[in-house]
mmCIF file with all atom_site columns, C-alpha atoms in Angstrom:
data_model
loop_
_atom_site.group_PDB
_atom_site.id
_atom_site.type_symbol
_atom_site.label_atom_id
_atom_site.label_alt_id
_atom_site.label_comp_id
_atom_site.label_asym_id
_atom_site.label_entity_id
_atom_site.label_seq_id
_atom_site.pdbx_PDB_ins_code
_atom_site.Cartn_x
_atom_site.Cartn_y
_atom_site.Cartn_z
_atom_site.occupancy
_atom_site.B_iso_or_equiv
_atom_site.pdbx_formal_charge
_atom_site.auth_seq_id
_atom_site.auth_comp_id
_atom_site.auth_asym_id
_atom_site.auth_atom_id
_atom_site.pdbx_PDB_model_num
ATOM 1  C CA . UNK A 1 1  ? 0.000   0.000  0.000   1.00 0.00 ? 1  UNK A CA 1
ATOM 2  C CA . UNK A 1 2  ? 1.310   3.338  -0.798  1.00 0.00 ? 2  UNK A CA 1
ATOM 3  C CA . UNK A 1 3  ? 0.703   6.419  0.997   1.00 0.00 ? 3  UNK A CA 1
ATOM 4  C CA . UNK A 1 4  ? -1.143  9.282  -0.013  1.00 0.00 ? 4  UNK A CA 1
ATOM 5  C CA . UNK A 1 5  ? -0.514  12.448 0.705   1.00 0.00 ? 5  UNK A CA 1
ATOM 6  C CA . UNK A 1 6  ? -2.329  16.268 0.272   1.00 0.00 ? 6  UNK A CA 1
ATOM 7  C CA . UNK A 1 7  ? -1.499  19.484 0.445   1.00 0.00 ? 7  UNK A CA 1
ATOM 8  C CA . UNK A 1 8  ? -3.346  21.217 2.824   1.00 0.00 ? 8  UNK A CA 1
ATOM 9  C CA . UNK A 1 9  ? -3.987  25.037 1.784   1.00 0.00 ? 9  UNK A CA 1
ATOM 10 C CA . UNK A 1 10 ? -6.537  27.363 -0.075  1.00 0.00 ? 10 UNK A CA 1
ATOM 11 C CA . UNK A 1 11 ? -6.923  26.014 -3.492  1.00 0.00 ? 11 UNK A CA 1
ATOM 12 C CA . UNK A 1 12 ? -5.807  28.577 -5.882  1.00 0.00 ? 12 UNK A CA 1
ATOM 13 C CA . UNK A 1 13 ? -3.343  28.102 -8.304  1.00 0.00 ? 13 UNK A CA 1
ATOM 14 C CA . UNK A 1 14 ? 0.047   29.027 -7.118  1.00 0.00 ? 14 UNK A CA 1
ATOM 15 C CA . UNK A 1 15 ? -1.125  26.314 -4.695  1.00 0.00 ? 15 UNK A CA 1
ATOM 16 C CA . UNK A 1 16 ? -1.802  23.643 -7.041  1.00 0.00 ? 16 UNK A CA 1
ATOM 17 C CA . UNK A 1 17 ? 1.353   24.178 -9.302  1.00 0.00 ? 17 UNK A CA 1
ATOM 18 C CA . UNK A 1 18 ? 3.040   23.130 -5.998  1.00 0.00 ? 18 UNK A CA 1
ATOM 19 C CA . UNK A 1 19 ? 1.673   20.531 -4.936  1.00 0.00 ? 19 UNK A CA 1
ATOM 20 C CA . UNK A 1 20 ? 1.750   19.379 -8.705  1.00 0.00 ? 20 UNK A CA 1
ATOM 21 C CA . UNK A 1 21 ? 5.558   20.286 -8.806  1.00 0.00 ? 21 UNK A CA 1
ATOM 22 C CA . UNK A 1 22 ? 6.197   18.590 -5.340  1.00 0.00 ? 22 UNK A CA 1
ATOM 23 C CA . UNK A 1 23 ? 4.028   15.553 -6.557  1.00 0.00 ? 23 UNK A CA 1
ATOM 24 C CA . UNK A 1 24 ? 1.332   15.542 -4.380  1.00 0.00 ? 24 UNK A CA 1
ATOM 25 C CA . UNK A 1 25 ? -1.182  13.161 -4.759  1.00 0.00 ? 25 UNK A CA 1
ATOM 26 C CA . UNK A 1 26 ? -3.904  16.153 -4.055  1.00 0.00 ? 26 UNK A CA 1
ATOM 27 C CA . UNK A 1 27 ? -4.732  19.275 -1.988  1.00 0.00 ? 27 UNK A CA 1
ATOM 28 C CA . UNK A 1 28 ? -6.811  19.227 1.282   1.00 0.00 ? 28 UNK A CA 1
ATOM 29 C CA . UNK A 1 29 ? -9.089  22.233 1.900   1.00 0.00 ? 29 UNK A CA 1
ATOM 30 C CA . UNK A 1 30 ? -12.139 23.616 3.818   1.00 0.00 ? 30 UNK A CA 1
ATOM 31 C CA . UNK A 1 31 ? -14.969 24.443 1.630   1.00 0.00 ? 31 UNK A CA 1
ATOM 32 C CA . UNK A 1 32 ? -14.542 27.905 2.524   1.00 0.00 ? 32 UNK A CA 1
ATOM 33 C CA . UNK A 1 33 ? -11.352 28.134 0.628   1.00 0.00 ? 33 UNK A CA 1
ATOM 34 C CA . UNK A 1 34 ? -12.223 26.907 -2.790  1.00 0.00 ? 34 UNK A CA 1
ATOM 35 C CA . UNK A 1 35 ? -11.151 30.270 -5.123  1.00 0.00 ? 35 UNK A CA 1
ATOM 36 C CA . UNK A 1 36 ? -9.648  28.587 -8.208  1.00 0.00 ? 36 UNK A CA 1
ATOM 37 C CA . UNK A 1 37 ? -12.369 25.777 -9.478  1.00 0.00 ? 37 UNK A CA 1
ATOM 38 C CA . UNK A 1 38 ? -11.663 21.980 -8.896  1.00 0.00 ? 38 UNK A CA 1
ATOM 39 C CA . UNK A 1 39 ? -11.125 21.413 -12.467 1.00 0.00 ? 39 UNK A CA 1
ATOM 40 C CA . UNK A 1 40 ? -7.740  23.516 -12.577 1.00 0.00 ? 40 UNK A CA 1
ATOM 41 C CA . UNK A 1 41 ? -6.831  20.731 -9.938  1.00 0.00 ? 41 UNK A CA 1
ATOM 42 C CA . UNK A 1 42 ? -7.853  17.834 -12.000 1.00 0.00 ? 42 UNK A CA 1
ATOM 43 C CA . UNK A 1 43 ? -6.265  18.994 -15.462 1.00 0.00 ? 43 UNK A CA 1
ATOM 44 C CA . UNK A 1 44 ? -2.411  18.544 -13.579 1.00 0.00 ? 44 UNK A CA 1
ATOM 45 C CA . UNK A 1 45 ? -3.914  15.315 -12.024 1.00 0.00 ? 45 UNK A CA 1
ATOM 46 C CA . UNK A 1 46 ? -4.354  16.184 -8.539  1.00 0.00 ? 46 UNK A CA 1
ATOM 47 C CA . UNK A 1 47 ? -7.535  15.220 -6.014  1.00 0.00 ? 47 UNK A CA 1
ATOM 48 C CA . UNK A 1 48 ? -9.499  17.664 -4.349  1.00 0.00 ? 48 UNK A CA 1
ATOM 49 C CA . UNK A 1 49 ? -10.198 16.940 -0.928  1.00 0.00 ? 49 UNK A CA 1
ATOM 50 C CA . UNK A 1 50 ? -13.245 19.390 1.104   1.00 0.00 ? 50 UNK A CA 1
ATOM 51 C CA . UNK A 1 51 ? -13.879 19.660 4.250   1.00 0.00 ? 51 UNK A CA 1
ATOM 52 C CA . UNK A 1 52 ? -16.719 20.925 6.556   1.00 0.00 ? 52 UNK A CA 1
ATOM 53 C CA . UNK A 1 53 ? -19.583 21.100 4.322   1.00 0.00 ? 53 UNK A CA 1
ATOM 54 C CA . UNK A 1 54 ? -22.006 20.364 7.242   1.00 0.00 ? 54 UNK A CA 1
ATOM 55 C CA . UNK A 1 55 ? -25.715 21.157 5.880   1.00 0.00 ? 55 UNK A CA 1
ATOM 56 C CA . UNK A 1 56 ? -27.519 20.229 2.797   1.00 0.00 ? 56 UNK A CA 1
ATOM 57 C CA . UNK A 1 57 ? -26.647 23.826 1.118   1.00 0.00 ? 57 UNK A CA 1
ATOM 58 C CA . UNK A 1 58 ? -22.776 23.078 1.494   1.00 0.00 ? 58 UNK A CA 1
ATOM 59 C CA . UNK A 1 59 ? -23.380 19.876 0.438   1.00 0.00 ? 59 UNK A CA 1
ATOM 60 C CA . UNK A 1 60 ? -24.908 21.030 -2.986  1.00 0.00 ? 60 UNK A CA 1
ATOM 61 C CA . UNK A 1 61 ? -22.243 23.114 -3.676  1.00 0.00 ? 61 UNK A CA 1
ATOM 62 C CA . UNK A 1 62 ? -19.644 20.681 -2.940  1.00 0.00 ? 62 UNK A CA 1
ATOM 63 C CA . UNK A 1 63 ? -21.214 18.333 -5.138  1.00 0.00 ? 63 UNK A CA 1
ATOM 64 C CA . UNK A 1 64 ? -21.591 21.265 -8.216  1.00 0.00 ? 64 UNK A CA 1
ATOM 65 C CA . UNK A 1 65 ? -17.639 21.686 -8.175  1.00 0.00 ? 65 UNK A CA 1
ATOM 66 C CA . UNK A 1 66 ? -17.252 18.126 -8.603  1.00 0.00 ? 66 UNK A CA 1
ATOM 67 C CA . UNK A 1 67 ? -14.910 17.231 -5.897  1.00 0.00 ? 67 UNK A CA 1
ATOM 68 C CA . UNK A 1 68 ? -13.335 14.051 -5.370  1.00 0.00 ? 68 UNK A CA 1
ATOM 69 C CA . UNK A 1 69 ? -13.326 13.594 -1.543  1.00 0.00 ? 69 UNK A CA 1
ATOM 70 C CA . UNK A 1 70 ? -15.417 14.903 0.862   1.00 0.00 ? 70 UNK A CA 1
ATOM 71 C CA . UNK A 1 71 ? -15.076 15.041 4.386   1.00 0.00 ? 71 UNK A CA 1
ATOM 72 C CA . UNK A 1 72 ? -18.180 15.802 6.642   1.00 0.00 ? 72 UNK A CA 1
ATOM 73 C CA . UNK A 1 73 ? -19.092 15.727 10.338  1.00 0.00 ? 73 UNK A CA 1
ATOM 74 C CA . UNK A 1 74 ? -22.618 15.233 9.037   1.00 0.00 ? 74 UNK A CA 1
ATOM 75 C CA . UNK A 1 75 ? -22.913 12.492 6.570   1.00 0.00 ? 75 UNK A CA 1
ATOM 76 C CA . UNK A 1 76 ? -26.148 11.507 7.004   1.00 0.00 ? 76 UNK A CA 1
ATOM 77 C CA . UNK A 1 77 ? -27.282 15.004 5.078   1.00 0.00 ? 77 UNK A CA 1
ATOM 78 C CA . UNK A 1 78 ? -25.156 14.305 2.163   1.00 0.00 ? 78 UNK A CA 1
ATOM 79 C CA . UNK A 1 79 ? -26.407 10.234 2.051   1.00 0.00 ? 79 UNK A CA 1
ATOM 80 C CA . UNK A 1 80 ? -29.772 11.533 1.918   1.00 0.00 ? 80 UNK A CA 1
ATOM 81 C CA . UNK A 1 81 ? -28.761 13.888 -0.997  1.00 0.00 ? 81 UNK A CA 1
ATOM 82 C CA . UNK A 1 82 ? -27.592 10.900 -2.731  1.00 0.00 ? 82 UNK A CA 1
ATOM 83 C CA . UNK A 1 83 ? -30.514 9.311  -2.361  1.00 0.00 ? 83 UNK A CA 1
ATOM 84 C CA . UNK A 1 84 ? -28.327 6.771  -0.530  1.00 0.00 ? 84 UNK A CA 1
ATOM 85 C CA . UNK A 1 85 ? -29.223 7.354  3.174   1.00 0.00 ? 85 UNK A CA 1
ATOM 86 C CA . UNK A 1 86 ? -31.487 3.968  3.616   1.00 0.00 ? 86 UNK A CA 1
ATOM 87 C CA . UNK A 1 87 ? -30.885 3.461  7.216   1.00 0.00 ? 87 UNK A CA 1
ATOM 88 C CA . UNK A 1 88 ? -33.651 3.910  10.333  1.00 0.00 ? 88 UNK A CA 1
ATOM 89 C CA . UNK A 1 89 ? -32.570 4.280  13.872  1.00 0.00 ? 89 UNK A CA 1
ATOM 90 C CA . UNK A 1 90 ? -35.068 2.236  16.135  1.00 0.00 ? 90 UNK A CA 1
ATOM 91 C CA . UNK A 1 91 ? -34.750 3.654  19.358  1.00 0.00 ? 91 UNK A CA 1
ATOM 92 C CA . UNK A 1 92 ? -34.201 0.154  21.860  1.00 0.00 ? 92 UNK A CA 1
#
């Protein structure tokens, strides 16, 4: 197995050049610090990695810039976007 590992900045694109030049396998940011779109990201090769999109509006957008990872504290908002939430908690 071979490690991965992300840069962990804003994504603009002084950013990704480096982590492309360093050979990164991607960069890690907060959704909050997405100013250069994903695709810039993806067209040297690099994974985009956001997290903190905690609510249903984050989660759309997160989803419209076509992201490869996302990280979330509240997953069952985005499985339910997906229309893959199919899970119900019976209370013992």
């Amino acid at each position: 197995m071979k490690n991965k590992v992300f840069l962990f900045c804003t994504l603009t694109q002084p950013n990704i050049d480096i982590a492309y030049d360093d050979h990164f396998f991607g960069i890690s940011t907060s959704i909050d610090w997405l100013e250069t779109d994903v695709s810039s990201a993806h067209d040297k090769g690099l994974y985009v990695m956001v997290w903190s999109p905690n609510n249903e509006t984050q989660n759309k957008q997160t989803l419209d810039k076509k992201v490869d990872i996302i990280q979330t504290d509240s997953p069952i908002s985005i499985l339910k976007l997906l229309n893959r939430y199919n899970y119900e908690y019976i209370i013992p």
